[in-house]
Amino acid sequence: MTLDDASLQKFGFIERPAKGLINIDPLQTGGILTEDARRALVEWGDGYSICDNCGGVLDLIKKPPVQEFVHNALPEFLGVDEARVTHGARESKFAVMHAVAQEGDTVVLDGLAHYSSVVAAQRARLEIRKVPHTERPDYYLDPEGYGTAIEETIAETGKAPALALLTYPDGNYGNLADAKKIASVCHEYDVPLLLNCAYSVGRMPVNAKELGVDFIAGSGHKSMASCGPIGVLGVNGDYAEEVFRKSPTNKNKEIELLGCTARSATLMTMIGSFPEVVKRTRNWDNEVADARWFSEKLENLGLIQMGQRPHNHDLMFFEAPNLYEISTKVKKGRYFLYKELKARNIHGIKAGLTKFFKLSTFGVGRENLSFIADSFDEIIQKYE
Amino acid sequence: MTLDDASLQKFGFIERPAKGLINIDPLQTGGILTEDARRALVEWGDGYSICDNCGGVLDLIKKPPVQEFVHNALPEFLGVDEARVTHGARESKFAVMHAVAQEGDTVVLDGLAHYSSVVAAQRARLEIRKVPHTERPDYYLDPEGYGTAIEETIAETGKAPALALLTYPDGNYGNLADAKKIASVCHEYDVPLLLNCAYSVGRMPVNAKELGVDFIAGSGHKSMASCGPIGVLGVNGDYAEEVFRKSPTNKNKEIELLGCTARSATLMTMIGSFPEVVKRTRNWDNEVADARWFSEKLENLGLIQMGQRPHNHDLMFFEAPNLYEISTKVKKGRYFLYKELKARNIHGIKAGLTKFFKLSTFGVGRENLSFIADSFDEIIQKYE
């Protein structure tokens, strides 16, 4: 590619194709900016804007109130002793794994762990042992499975796992496992537990201390109404010293964070949305009620919701044998559902999926959910 | 901190204190968004917006043209075989160090390396050997110093360094060392060279192949008119396979990038600014002329520019014995300069500095530079 005027024209400002659509992609529902965040985005958009008044440590900046946010508000919100912002939940997980484990150690993951937990462990050069879950339709994770995985690790390697991780909820079925019980099982073996809360922190109340977990990872772009990439990391007890250890040569720089992480607009949108994000977690019961209501609507149309029932989270996985059946017959094949939904301004179910798909009802509201359910009804009737 | 309404009011939208000022902070001059990037920021501000049409690999997204940008435009721009976006130059450096070196290996850094190169090496658990430079006023880096450092490493550890790194230019004096010669010295020992171009890629023409370097790290927020945090990483030759190796379990996810990195608004502002960024690198001679012109102006006022003379970069370090002298006598002490400049809408020399400071003339333009020089003149006359 020659970088001449013609080829450069491909870049510059580009419109977002999915703008203005009702978005039920689980990746998107919790990341929509609040009005304050949208203003912050423009205000702090320039490169390194937040560093105007930095004395060398990002999280100690007083103006804007980064210090107050990172050292007071976030720990309270997450229920931890120490918190930091990171580039995302996956970067939080890697930082913990890299800090508390040595190459060759084992990390225990729930069988439904997000791929980024697996890849973070591989980057940290750790062995992975997965805790099994039941199969369809529940995908239930037995807390005692952690005890078994830990004991097997000890038996095979002579050493306890360096860390255990639970995805809370998992990103496929939206199942919330018994984190408190799992923490207690892990602690029987002195194995610390990291809770991957990419789909919970910022949507629902989560308190690391109440659950007894040692580390908590959250995602700003997934669930805290922030411009990505940004995440949070909370640490309890003595582990903070390990994870946030400072450089021996550059005394105020934390090694695992490479000195500093999320800056400028990403952080300022998180701070911008924070008041509303805190408040919306208090509305969680209504969000769960919406999810259950919507699930029932779709089940009445012949779809089947997998995972916990009644469901406890806005992220839901459906099997749709009737939509699949249609896809085998219609002209557009497996893309018919995506196209029919798009024609109704609904986005978020991956193009090409009909038999199995996930979606999220978070913040969508009864009116739009009702419209989406009616749309499914229409589409099914149209082709049946 | 209780997260009640009163304490939550500390957050939400916050104004940028330095808004509208003439900013000569070297961190800031290259990161100011272009008009297209400012529109992209608003368009793509929501959390994970770019993932609307992602098939599982960020850099293969076709709409918006991420694939075209990452796989065609960026490699051409950087002069590399393979490129990726990262969270920043430091994250690019860590990815390379972590991929090509084993714990305990040595990395050779220029003595003026940015702290983030040191911390990245510490995170990767590498030994650091620094190439010395001359002292004041030149801070000259002799390319042969790399050969000496490599030979010393081999003599002491029995193993060649896994990597060498050159900061191009360094972040204190804005010196551009002889990268081509250093690459050739390193290659005599089969040691690959990483060029840290946080202050060059996006400001001036840099081509990794022409310089013969193996890796190149750039910074979007520092020098590519992008909303931070975002960076670029370019890799030449067989090293790409190592650095961008894929997960054995999740076949399309690159381990060192944890699957994916900079997303949404950060990436879309980089793409938004790219045409102008490419074009502005062609204007580099004029930027250098501005820097030299400004340097001469300040030297006529009794300040002394350190580093290469005539200077070849907009980032410059000054010694100001006269300003320091004033600071020892005036009431506001060492803060007088910051306050006097602020009163004239000039920002970017760190509060409290008078004796030594750095600044950048990039994109500031003759008119503003002239105003800044006149302001220094006024301030000196006022107190002398």
Short mmCIF file of N, CA and C in Angstrom, two decimals, chain A residues 131-284:
data_model
loop_
_atom_site.label_atom_id
_atom_site.label_comp_id
_atom_site.label_asym_id
_atom_site.label_seq_id
_atom_site.Cartn_x
_atom_site.Cartn_y
_atom_site.Cartn_z
N VAL A 131 -12.04 -26.33 36.18
CA VAL A 131 -13.06 -26.94 37.03
C VAL A 131 -14.25 -27.26 36.13
N PRO A 132 -14.66 -28.53 36.12
CA PRO A 132 -15.76 -28.89 35.20
C PRO A 132 -17.12 -28.34 35.66
N HIS A 133 -18.02 -28.28 34.72
CA HIS A 133 -19.40 -27.87 35.02
C HIS A 133 -20.32 -28.90 34.40
N THR A 134 -21.59 -28.89 34.80
CA THR A 134 -22.53 -29.80 34.15
C THR A 134 -22.80 -29.28 32.74
N GLU A 135 -23.39 -30.13 31.92
CA GLU A 135 -23.67 -29.71 30.54
C GLU A 135 -25.07 -29.12 30.44
N ARG A 136 -25.52 -28.93 29.26
CA ARG A 136 -26.85 -28.43 28.93
C ARG A 136 -27.93 -29.07 29.79
N PRO A 137 -28.90 -28.39 30.32
CA PRO A 137 -29.18 -26.98 30.09
C PRO A 137 -28.64 -26.03 31.17
N ASP A 138 -28.10 -26.61 32.29
CA ASP A 138 -27.79 -25.74 33.43
C ASP A 138 -26.39 -25.13 33.39
N TYR A 139 -25.42 -25.90 32.93
CA TYR A 139 -24.01 -25.47 32.97
C TYR A 139 -23.63 -25.06 34.40
N TYR A 140 -24.02 -25.91 35.32
CA TYR A 140 -23.83 -25.61 36.75
C TYR A 140 -22.40 -25.90 37.18
N LEU A 141 -21.85 -24.99 37.98
CA LEU A 141 -20.49 -25.12 38.48
C LEU A 141 -20.54 -25.47 39.96
N ASP A 142 -20.10 -26.67 40.31
CA ASP A 142 -20.11 -27.09 41.71
C ASP A 142 -18.89 -26.51 42.42
N PRO A 143 -19.11 -25.71 43.48
CA PRO A 143 -17.97 -25.11 44.20
C PRO A 143 -16.95 -26.14 44.65
N GLU A 144 -17.39 -27.34 44.98
CA GLU A 144 -16.45 -28.36 45.45
C GLU A 144 -15.46 -28.76 44.35
N GLY A 145 -15.83 -28.47 43.10
CA GLY A 145 -14.93 -28.74 41.99
C GLY A 145 -13.59 -28.03 42.14
N TYR A 146 -13.60 -26.87 42.79
CA TYR A 146 -12.35 -26.15 43.03
C TYR A 146 -11.45 -26.93 43.97
N GLY A 147 -12.08 -27.54 45.02
CA GLY A 147 -11.30 -28.35 45.96
C GLY A 147 -10.64 -29.52 45.23
N THR A 148 -11.43 -30.16 44.39
CA THR A 148 -10.91 -31.31 43.63
C THR A 148 -9.75 -30.89 42.73
N ALA A 149 -9.94 -29.76 42.01
CA ALA A 149 -8.90 -29.28 41.08
C ALA A 149 -7.62 -28.93 41.84
N ILE A 150 -7.78 -28.34 43.01
CA ILE A 150 -6.61 -27.97 43.81
C ILE A 150 -5.90 -29.24 44.30
N GLU A 151 -6.69 -30.20 44.77
CA GLU A 151 -6.07 -31.43 45.27
C GLU A 151 -5.37 -32.20 44.16
N GLU A 152 -5.97 -32.22 42.99
CA GLU A 152 -5.33 -32.90 41.86
C GLU A 152 -4.02 -32.21 41.48
N THR A 153 -4.04 -30.89 41.53
CA THR A 153 -2.81 -30.14 41.22
C THR A 153 -1.70 -30.50 42.20
N ILE A 154 -2.07 -30.52 43.48
CA ILE A 154 -1.07 -30.84 44.51
C ILE A 154 -0.54 -32.27 44.29
N ALA A 155 -1.47 -33.18 44.02
CA ALA A 155 -1.07 -34.59 43.84
C ALA A 155 -0.12 -34.73 42.65
N GLU A 156 -0.41 -34.01 41.58
CA GLU A 156 0.38 -34.19 40.36
C GLU A 156 1.67 -33.39 40.33
N THR A 157 1.65 -32.20 40.96
CA THR A 157 2.83 -31.32 40.84
C THR A 157 3.54 -31.12 42.17
N GLY A 158 2.92 -31.55 43.27
CA GLY A 158 3.54 -31.35 44.57
C GLY A 158 3.41 -29.92 45.07
N LYS A 159 2.64 -29.12 44.37
CA LYS A 159 2.54 -27.70 44.72
C LYS A 159 1.09 -27.23 44.49
N ALA A 160 0.59 -26.45 45.42
CA ALA A 160 -0.78 -25.94 45.25
C ALA A 160 -0.80 -24.94 44.10
N PRO A 161 -1.95 -24.76 43.47
CA PRO A 161 -2.06 -23.74 42.42
C PRO A 161 -1.71 -22.37 43.00
N ALA A 162 -1.15 -21.51 42.19
CA ALA A 162 -0.80 -20.16 42.64
C ALA A 162 -2.04 -19.29 42.76
N LEU A 163 -3.09 -19.68 42.04
CA LEU A 163 -4.27 -18.82 41.95
C LEU A 163 -5.45 -19.62 41.43
N ALA A 164 -6.65 -19.21 41.87
CA ALA A 164 -7.86 -19.74 41.26
C ALA A 164 -8.65 -18.55 40.72
N LEU A 165 -9.44 -18.81 39.70
CA LEU A 165 -10.22 -17.73 39.08
C LEU A 165 -11.64 -18.22 38.84
N LEU A 166 -12.58 -17.31 39.08
CA LEU A 166 -13.98 -17.61 38.79
C LEU A 166 -14.55 -16.48 37.94
N THR A 167 -15.23 -16.85 36.86
CA THR A 167 -15.87 -15.87 35.99
C THR A 167 -17.28 -15.62 36.52
N TYR A 168 -17.56 -14.36 36.86
CA TYR A 168 -18.73 -14.05 37.68
C TYR A 168 -19.49 -12.87 37.13
N PRO A 169 -20.49 -13.08 36.27
CA PRO A 169 -20.95 -14.35 35.75
C PRO A 169 -20.10 -14.76 34.57
N ASP A 170 -20.27 -16.00 34.12
CA ASP A 170 -19.57 -16.42 32.91
C ASP A 170 -20.16 -15.67 31.71
N GLY A 171 -19.40 -15.57 30.66
CA GLY A 171 -19.80 -14.74 29.52
C GLY A 171 -20.65 -15.44 28.48
N ASN A 172 -20.98 -16.70 28.71
CA ASN A 172 -21.83 -17.41 27.75
C ASN A 172 -23.27 -17.54 28.24
N TYR A 173 -23.42 -17.99 29.49
CA TYR A 173 -24.76 -18.30 30.01
C TYR A 173 -25.23 -17.28 31.04
N GLY A 174 -24.31 -16.42 31.48
CA GLY A 174 -24.69 -15.44 32.50
C GLY A 174 -24.97 -16.09 33.85
N ASN A 175 -24.33 -17.21 34.12
CA ASN A 175 -24.52 -17.90 35.40
C ASN A 175 -23.67 -17.26 36.50
N LEU A 176 -24.28 -17.01 37.63
CA LEU A 176 -23.55 -16.52 38.79
C LEU A 176 -23.33 -17.68 39.75
N ALA A 177 -22.10 -18.18 39.77
CA ALA A 177 -21.78 -19.31 40.65
C ALA A 177 -21.69 -18.83 42.09
N ASP A 178 -21.58 -19.76 43.01
CA ASP A 178 -21.53 -19.41 44.43
C ASP A 178 -20.10 -18.97 44.78
N ALA A 179 -19.82 -17.70 44.52
CA ALA A 179 -18.46 -17.16 44.67
C ALA A 179 -17.98 -17.27 46.12
N LYS A 180 -18.88 -17.03 47.05
CA LYS A 180 -18.51 -17.04 48.48
C LYS A 180 -18.04 -18.43 48.88
N LYS A 181 -18.79 -19.41 48.45
CA LYS A 181 -18.46 -20.80 48.78
C LYS A 181 -17.12 -21.19 48.10
N ILE A 182 -16.97 -20.77 46.85
CA ILE A 182 -15.75 -21.10 46.11
C ILE A 182 -14.53 -20.46 46.78
N ALA A 183 -14.70 -19.20 47.22
CA ALA A 183 -13.61 -18.52 47.93
C ALA A 183 -13.24 -19.31 49.18
N SER A 184 -14.24 -19.77 49.87
CA SER A 184 -13.98 -20.50 51.11
C SER A 184 -13.29 -21.84 50.83
N VAL A 185 -13.72 -22.51 49.76
CA VAL A 185 -13.05 -23.77 49.39
C VAL A 185 -11.58 -23.51 49.04
N CYS A 186 -11.33 -22.48 48.24
CA CYS A 186 -9.95 -22.16 47.82
C CYS A 186 -9.09 -21.80 49.04
N HIS A 187 -9.67 -21.06 49.94
CA HIS A 187 -8.90 -20.61 51.11
C HIS A 187 -8.54 -21.75 52.05
N GLU A 188 -9.33 -22.81 52.01
CA GLU A 188 -8.95 -23.99 52.80
C GLU A 188 -7.56 -24.48 52.40
N TYR A 189 -7.21 -24.23 51.16
CA TYR A 189 -5.90 -24.65 50.65
C TYR A 189 -4.94 -23.47 50.50
N ASP A 190 -5.33 -22.32 51.06
CA ASP A 190 -4.52 -21.09 50.95
C ASP A 190 -4.30 -20.66 49.50
N VAL A 191 -5.25 -20.99 48.66
CA VAL A 191 -5.16 -20.55 47.27
C VAL A 191 -6.03 -19.29 47.13
N PRO A 192 -5.45 -18.17 46.67
CA PRO A 192 -6.25 -16.95 46.52
C PRO A 192 -7.19 -17.04 45.33
N LEU A 193 -8.30 -16.32 45.42
CA LEU A 193 -9.29 -16.37 44.35
C LEU A 193 -9.45 -15.01 43.68
N LEU A 194 -9.38 -15.03 42.36
CA LEU A 194 -9.61 -13.84 41.54
C LEU A 194 -10.98 -13.95 40.89
N LEU A 195 -11.79 -12.91 41.07
CA LEU A 195 -13.13 -12.90 40.50
C LEU A 195 -13.10 -12.04 39.24
N ASN A 196 -13.41 -12.65 38.10
CA ASN A 196 -13.50 -11.89 36.85
C ASN A 196 -14.91 -11.34 36.73
N CYS A 197 -15.04 -10.06 37.00
CA CYS A 197 -16.36 -9.42 37.06
C CYS A 197 -16.61 -8.50 35.87
N ALA A 198 -16.09 -8.88 34.71
CA ALA A 198 -16.25 -8.04 33.52
C ALA A 198 -17.73 -7.76 33.24
N TYR A 199 -18.59 -8.72 33.55
CA TYR A 199 -20.02 -8.56 33.30
C TYR A 199 -20.81 -8.27 34.57
N SER A 200 -20.14 -7.95 35.66
CA SER A 200 -20.91 -7.67 36.88
C SER A 200 -20.57 -6.32 37.51
N VAL A 201 -19.28 -6.03 37.73
CA VAL A 201 -18.94 -4.74 38.34
C VAL A 201 -19.42 -3.61 37.44
N GLY A 202 -20.29 -2.79 37.97
CA GLY A 202 -20.85 -1.68 37.19
C GLY A 202 -22.27 -1.97 36.73
N ARG A 203 -22.68 -3.25 36.83
CA ARG A 203 -24.07 -3.61 36.50
C ARG A 203 -24.83 -3.95 37.78
N MET A 204 -24.20 -4.76 38.61
CA MET A 204 -24.88 -5.29 39.81
C MET A 204 -23.97 -5.05 41.02
N PRO A 205 -24.48 -5.12 42.22
CA PRO A 205 -23.62 -4.95 43.40
C PRO A 205 -22.67 -6.14 43.51
N VAL A 206 -21.39 -5.84 43.63
CA VAL A 206 -20.38 -6.89 43.88
C VAL A 206 -19.42 -6.32 44.91
N ASN A 207 -19.18 -7.07 45.96
CA ASN A 207 -18.27 -6.60 47.00
C ASN A 207 -17.30 -7.73 47.32
N ALA A 208 -16.04 -7.48 46.97
CA ALA A 208 -15.02 -8.52 47.10
C ALA A 208 -14.89 -9.01 48.55
N LYS A 209 -14.96 -8.08 49.49
CA LYS A 209 -14.81 -8.49 50.90
C LYS A 209 -15.98 -9.35 51.36
N GLU A 210 -17.19 -8.93 50.97
CA GLU A 210 -18.36 -9.73 51.37
C GLU A 210 -18.30 -11.13 50.79
N LEU A 211 -17.76 -11.25 49.59
CA LEU A 211 -17.65 -12.57 48.95
C LEU A 211 -16.40 -13.30 49.42
N GLY A 212 -15.50 -12.58 50.07
CA GLY A 212 -14.27 -13.22 50.57
C GLY A 212 -13.23 -13.47 49.50
N VAL A 213 -13.30 -12.72 48.38
CA VAL A 213 -12.31 -12.96 47.32
C VAL A 213 -11.11 -12.01 47.46
N ASP A 214 -10.01 -12.43 46.89
CA ASP A 214 -8.75 -11.70 47.08
C ASP A 214 -8.50 -10.67 45.98
N PHE A 215 -8.98 -10.97 44.79
CA PHE A 215 -8.77 -10.07 43.65
C PHE A 215 -10.08 -9.92 42.89
N ILE A 216 -10.27 -8.75 42.35
CA ILE A 216 -11.46 -8.55 41.54
C ILE A 216 -11.08 -7.74 40.30
N ALA A 217 -11.50 -8.23 39.14
CA ALA A 217 -11.22 -7.55 37.87
C ALA A 217 -12.53 -7.08 37.28
N GLY A 218 -12.57 -5.84 36.84
CA GLY A 218 -13.78 -5.31 36.20
C GLY A 218 -13.43 -4.66 34.88
N SER A 219 -14.46 -4.42 34.08
CA SER A 219 -14.24 -3.85 32.75
C SER A 219 -15.03 -2.56 32.60
N GLY A 220 -14.32 -1.49 32.30
CA GLY A 220 -14.98 -0.20 32.10
C GLY A 220 -15.83 -0.18 30.85
N HIS A 221 -15.27 -0.69 29.74
CA HIS A 221 -16.01 -0.64 28.47
C HIS A 221 -17.15 -1.65 28.44
N LYS A 222 -17.03 -2.74 29.19
CA LYS A 222 -18.11 -3.72 29.17
C LYS A 222 -19.24 -3.34 30.12
N SER A 223 -18.89 -2.82 31.28
CA SER A 223 -19.94 -2.69 32.30
C SER A 223 -19.92 -1.42 33.13
N MET A 224 -19.02 -0.47 32.84
CA MET A 224 -18.98 0.73 33.66
C MET A 224 -19.17 2.00 32.83
N ALA A 225 -19.89 1.86 31.72
CA ALA A 225 -20.27 3.02 30.90
C ALA A 225 -19.06 3.89 30.55
N SER A 226 -17.95 3.22 30.21
CA SER A 226 -16.71 3.95 29.91
C SER A 226 -16.26 3.69 28.49
N CYS A 227 -15.54 4.65 27.96
CA CYS A 227 -14.92 4.49 26.66
C CYS A 227 -13.72 3.56 26.81
N GLY A 228 -13.69 2.50 26.00
CA GLY A 228 -12.63 1.51 26.14
C GLY A 228 -11.36 1.92 25.45
N PRO A 229 -10.24 1.25 25.77
CA PRO A 229 -10.16 0.17 26.75
C PRO A 229 -9.79 0.67 28.16
N ILE A 230 -10.56 0.20 29.12
CA ILE A 230 -10.24 0.51 30.52
C ILE A 230 -10.86 -0.54 31.43
N GLY A 231 -10.15 -0.85 32.49
CA GLY A 231 -10.66 -1.81 33.46
C GLY A 231 -10.29 -1.38 34.86
N VAL A 232 -10.72 -2.17 35.82
CA VAL A 232 -10.34 -1.91 37.20
C VAL A 232 -9.78 -3.19 37.80
N LEU A 233 -8.95 -3.01 38.81
CA LEU A 233 -8.38 -4.14 39.53
C LEU A 233 -8.42 -3.81 41.01
N GLY A 234 -9.03 -4.70 41.77
CA GLY A 234 -9.06 -4.53 43.22
C GLY A 234 -8.33 -5.68 43.88
N VAL A 235 -7.62 -5.36 44.96
CA VAL A 235 -6.82 -6.38 45.64
C VAL A 235 -7.04 -6.26 47.14
N ASN A 236 -7.19 -7.38 47.79
CA ASN A 236 -7.34 -7.39 49.24
C ASN A 236 -6.11 -7.93 49.95
N GLY A 237 -5.88 -7.42 51.16
CA GLY A 237 -4.85 -7.96 52.05
C GLY A 237 -3.44 -7.74 51.53
N ASP A 238 -2.56 -8.65 51.93
CA ASP A 238 -1.14 -8.49 51.62
C ASP A 238 -0.82 -8.62 50.14
N TYR A 239 -1.75 -9.16 49.38
CA TYR A 239 -1.49 -9.33 47.95
C TYR A 239 -1.24 -8.01 47.25
N ALA A 240 -1.76 -6.92 47.83
CA ALA A 240 -1.59 -5.61 47.19
C ALA A 240 -0.11 -5.27 47.04
N GLU A 241 0.64 -5.62 48.05
CA GLU A 241 2.07 -5.31 48.00
C GLU A 241 2.75 -6.02 46.83
N GLU A 242 2.32 -7.25 46.61
CA GLU A 242 2.91 -8.05 45.54
C GLU A 242 2.48 -7.53 44.16
N VAL A 243 1.20 -7.31 44.00
CA VAL A 243 0.67 -6.92 42.70
C VAL A 243 1.08 -5.50 42.33
N PHE A 244 1.12 -4.63 43.32
CA PHE A 244 1.46 -3.22 43.04
C PHE A 244 2.88 -2.88 43.48
N ARG A 245 3.76 -3.87 43.46
CA ARG A 245 5.15 -3.63 43.87
C ARG A 245 5.78 -2.58 42.96
N LYS A 246 6.69 -1.83 43.57
CA LYS A 246 7.29 -0.72 42.83
C LYS A 246 8.65 -1.11 42.25
N SER A 247 9.05 -0.35 41.25
CA SER A 247 10.35 -0.59 40.62
C SER A 247 11.47 -0.27 41.61
N PRO A 248 12.50 -1.12 41.65
CA PRO A 248 13.63 -0.82 42.54
C PRO A 248 14.41 0.42 42.08
N THR A 249 14.32 0.74 40.80
CA THR A 249 15.08 1.89 40.28
C THR A 249 14.22 3.14 40.15
N ASN A 250 12.93 2.94 39.88
CA ASN A 250 12.03 4.08 39.67
C ASN A 250 10.94 3.99 40.73
N LYS A 251 11.29 4.51 41.89
CA LYS A 251 10.60 4.21 43.14
C LYS A 251 9.10 4.46 43.17
N ASN A 252 8.60 5.31 42.29
CA ASN A 252 7.15 5.56 42.35
C ASN A 252 6.39 4.90 41.20
N LYS A 253 7.05 4.00 40.48
CA LYS A 253 6.41 3.34 39.34
C LYS A 253 6.09 1.89 39.68
N GLU A 254 4.83 1.52 39.50
CA GLU A 254 4.42 0.14 39.78
C GLU A 254 4.72 -0.75 38.56
N ILE A 255 5.45 -1.82 38.82
CA ILE A 255 5.97 -2.65 37.73
C ILE A 255 4.86 -3.29 36.90
N GLU A 256 3.89 -3.90 37.57
CA GLU A 256 2.86 -4.63 36.81
C GLU A 256 2.00 -3.68 35.97
N LEU A 257 1.98 -2.41 36.33
CA LEU A 257 1.20 -1.44 35.56
C LEU A 257 2.09 -0.69 34.57
N LEU A 258 3.36 -1.08 34.50
CA LEU A 258 4.34 -0.40 33.63
C LEU A 258 4.37 1.11 33.91
N GLY A 259 4.13 1.47 35.16
CA GLY A 259 4.16 2.88 35.52
C GLY A 259 2.79 3.51 35.52
N CYS A 260 2.13 3.45 34.39
CA CYS A 260 0.72 3.85 34.41
C CYS A 260 -0.05 3.22 33.25
N THR A 261 -1.37 3.24 33.39
CA THR A 261 -2.22 2.47 32.47
C THR A 261 -3.24 3.40 31.79
N ALA A 262 -4.51 3.15 32.03
CA ALA A 262 -5.57 3.92 31.36
C ALA A 262 -5.47 5.39 31.74
N ARG A 263 -5.49 6.24 30.72
CA ARG A 263 -5.31 7.67 30.94
C ARG A 263 -6.41 8.42 30.22
N SER A 264 -6.40 9.70 30.43
CA SER A 264 -7.16 10.65 29.63
C SER A 264 -8.61 10.24 29.46
N ALA A 265 -9.11 10.26 28.23
CA ALA A 265 -10.54 10.12 28.01
C ALA A 265 -11.10 8.83 28.58
N THR A 266 -10.35 7.73 28.48
CA THR A 266 -10.92 6.47 28.98
C THR A 266 -11.18 6.60 30.48
N LEU A 267 -10.20 7.08 31.22
CA LEU A 267 -10.37 7.23 32.67
C LEU A 267 -11.38 8.31 33.01
N MET A 268 -11.36 9.41 32.26
CA MET A 268 -12.29 10.50 32.58
C MET A 268 -13.74 10.15 32.24
N THR A 269 -13.94 9.22 31.29
CA THR A 269 -15.31 8.76 31.07
C THR A 269 -15.74 7.83 32.20
N MET A 270 -14.81 7.05 32.72
CA MET A 270 -15.16 6.18 33.86
C MET A 270 -15.55 7.04 35.06
N ILE A 271 -14.75 8.08 35.31
CA ILE A 271 -15.07 8.99 36.41
C ILE A 271 -16.36 9.75 36.10
N GLY A 272 -16.55 10.08 34.82
CA GLY A 272 -17.76 10.78 34.41
C GLY A 272 -19.02 9.97 34.68
N SER A 273 -18.95 8.69 34.37
CA SER A 273 -20.12 7.83 34.53
C SER A 273 -20.29 7.31 35.96
N PHE A 274 -19.24 7.42 36.76
CA PHE A 274 -19.24 6.72 38.04
C PHE A 274 -20.48 6.97 38.91
N PRO A 275 -20.91 8.23 39.10
CA PRO A 275 -22.09 8.42 39.95
C PRO A 275 -23.30 7.62 39.44
N GLU A 276 -23.53 7.67 38.14
CA GLU A 276 -24.68 6.92 37.60
C GLU A 276 -24.46 5.42 37.66
N VAL A 277 -23.21 5.01 37.49
CA VAL A 277 -22.91 3.58 37.53
C VAL A 277 -23.17 3.03 38.95
N VAL A 278 -22.73 3.79 39.94
CA VAL A 278 -22.99 3.36 41.33
C VAL A 278 -24.49 3.25 41.54
N LYS A 279 -25.22 4.24 41.07
CA LYS A 279 -26.67 4.25 41.30
C LYS A 279 -27.37 3.12 40.54
N ARG A 280 -26.89 2.82 39.33
CA ARG A 280 -27.60 1.80 38.57
C ARG A 280 -27.42 0.41 39.18
N THR A 281 -26.32 0.19 39.88
CA THR A 281 -26.16 -1.13 40.53
C THR A 281 -27.23 -1.33 41.60
N ARG A 282 -27.78 -0.21 42.11
CA ARG A 282 -28.83 -0.32 43.15
C ARG A 282 -30.17 -0.68 42.51
N ASN A 283 -30.22 -0.59 41.19
CA ASN A 283 -31.44 -0.91 40.45
C ASN A 283 -31.40 -2.33 39.90
N TRP A 284 -30.44 -3.11 40.38
CA TRP A 284 -30.18 -4.42 39.81
C TRP A 284 -31.39 -5.34 39.83
#
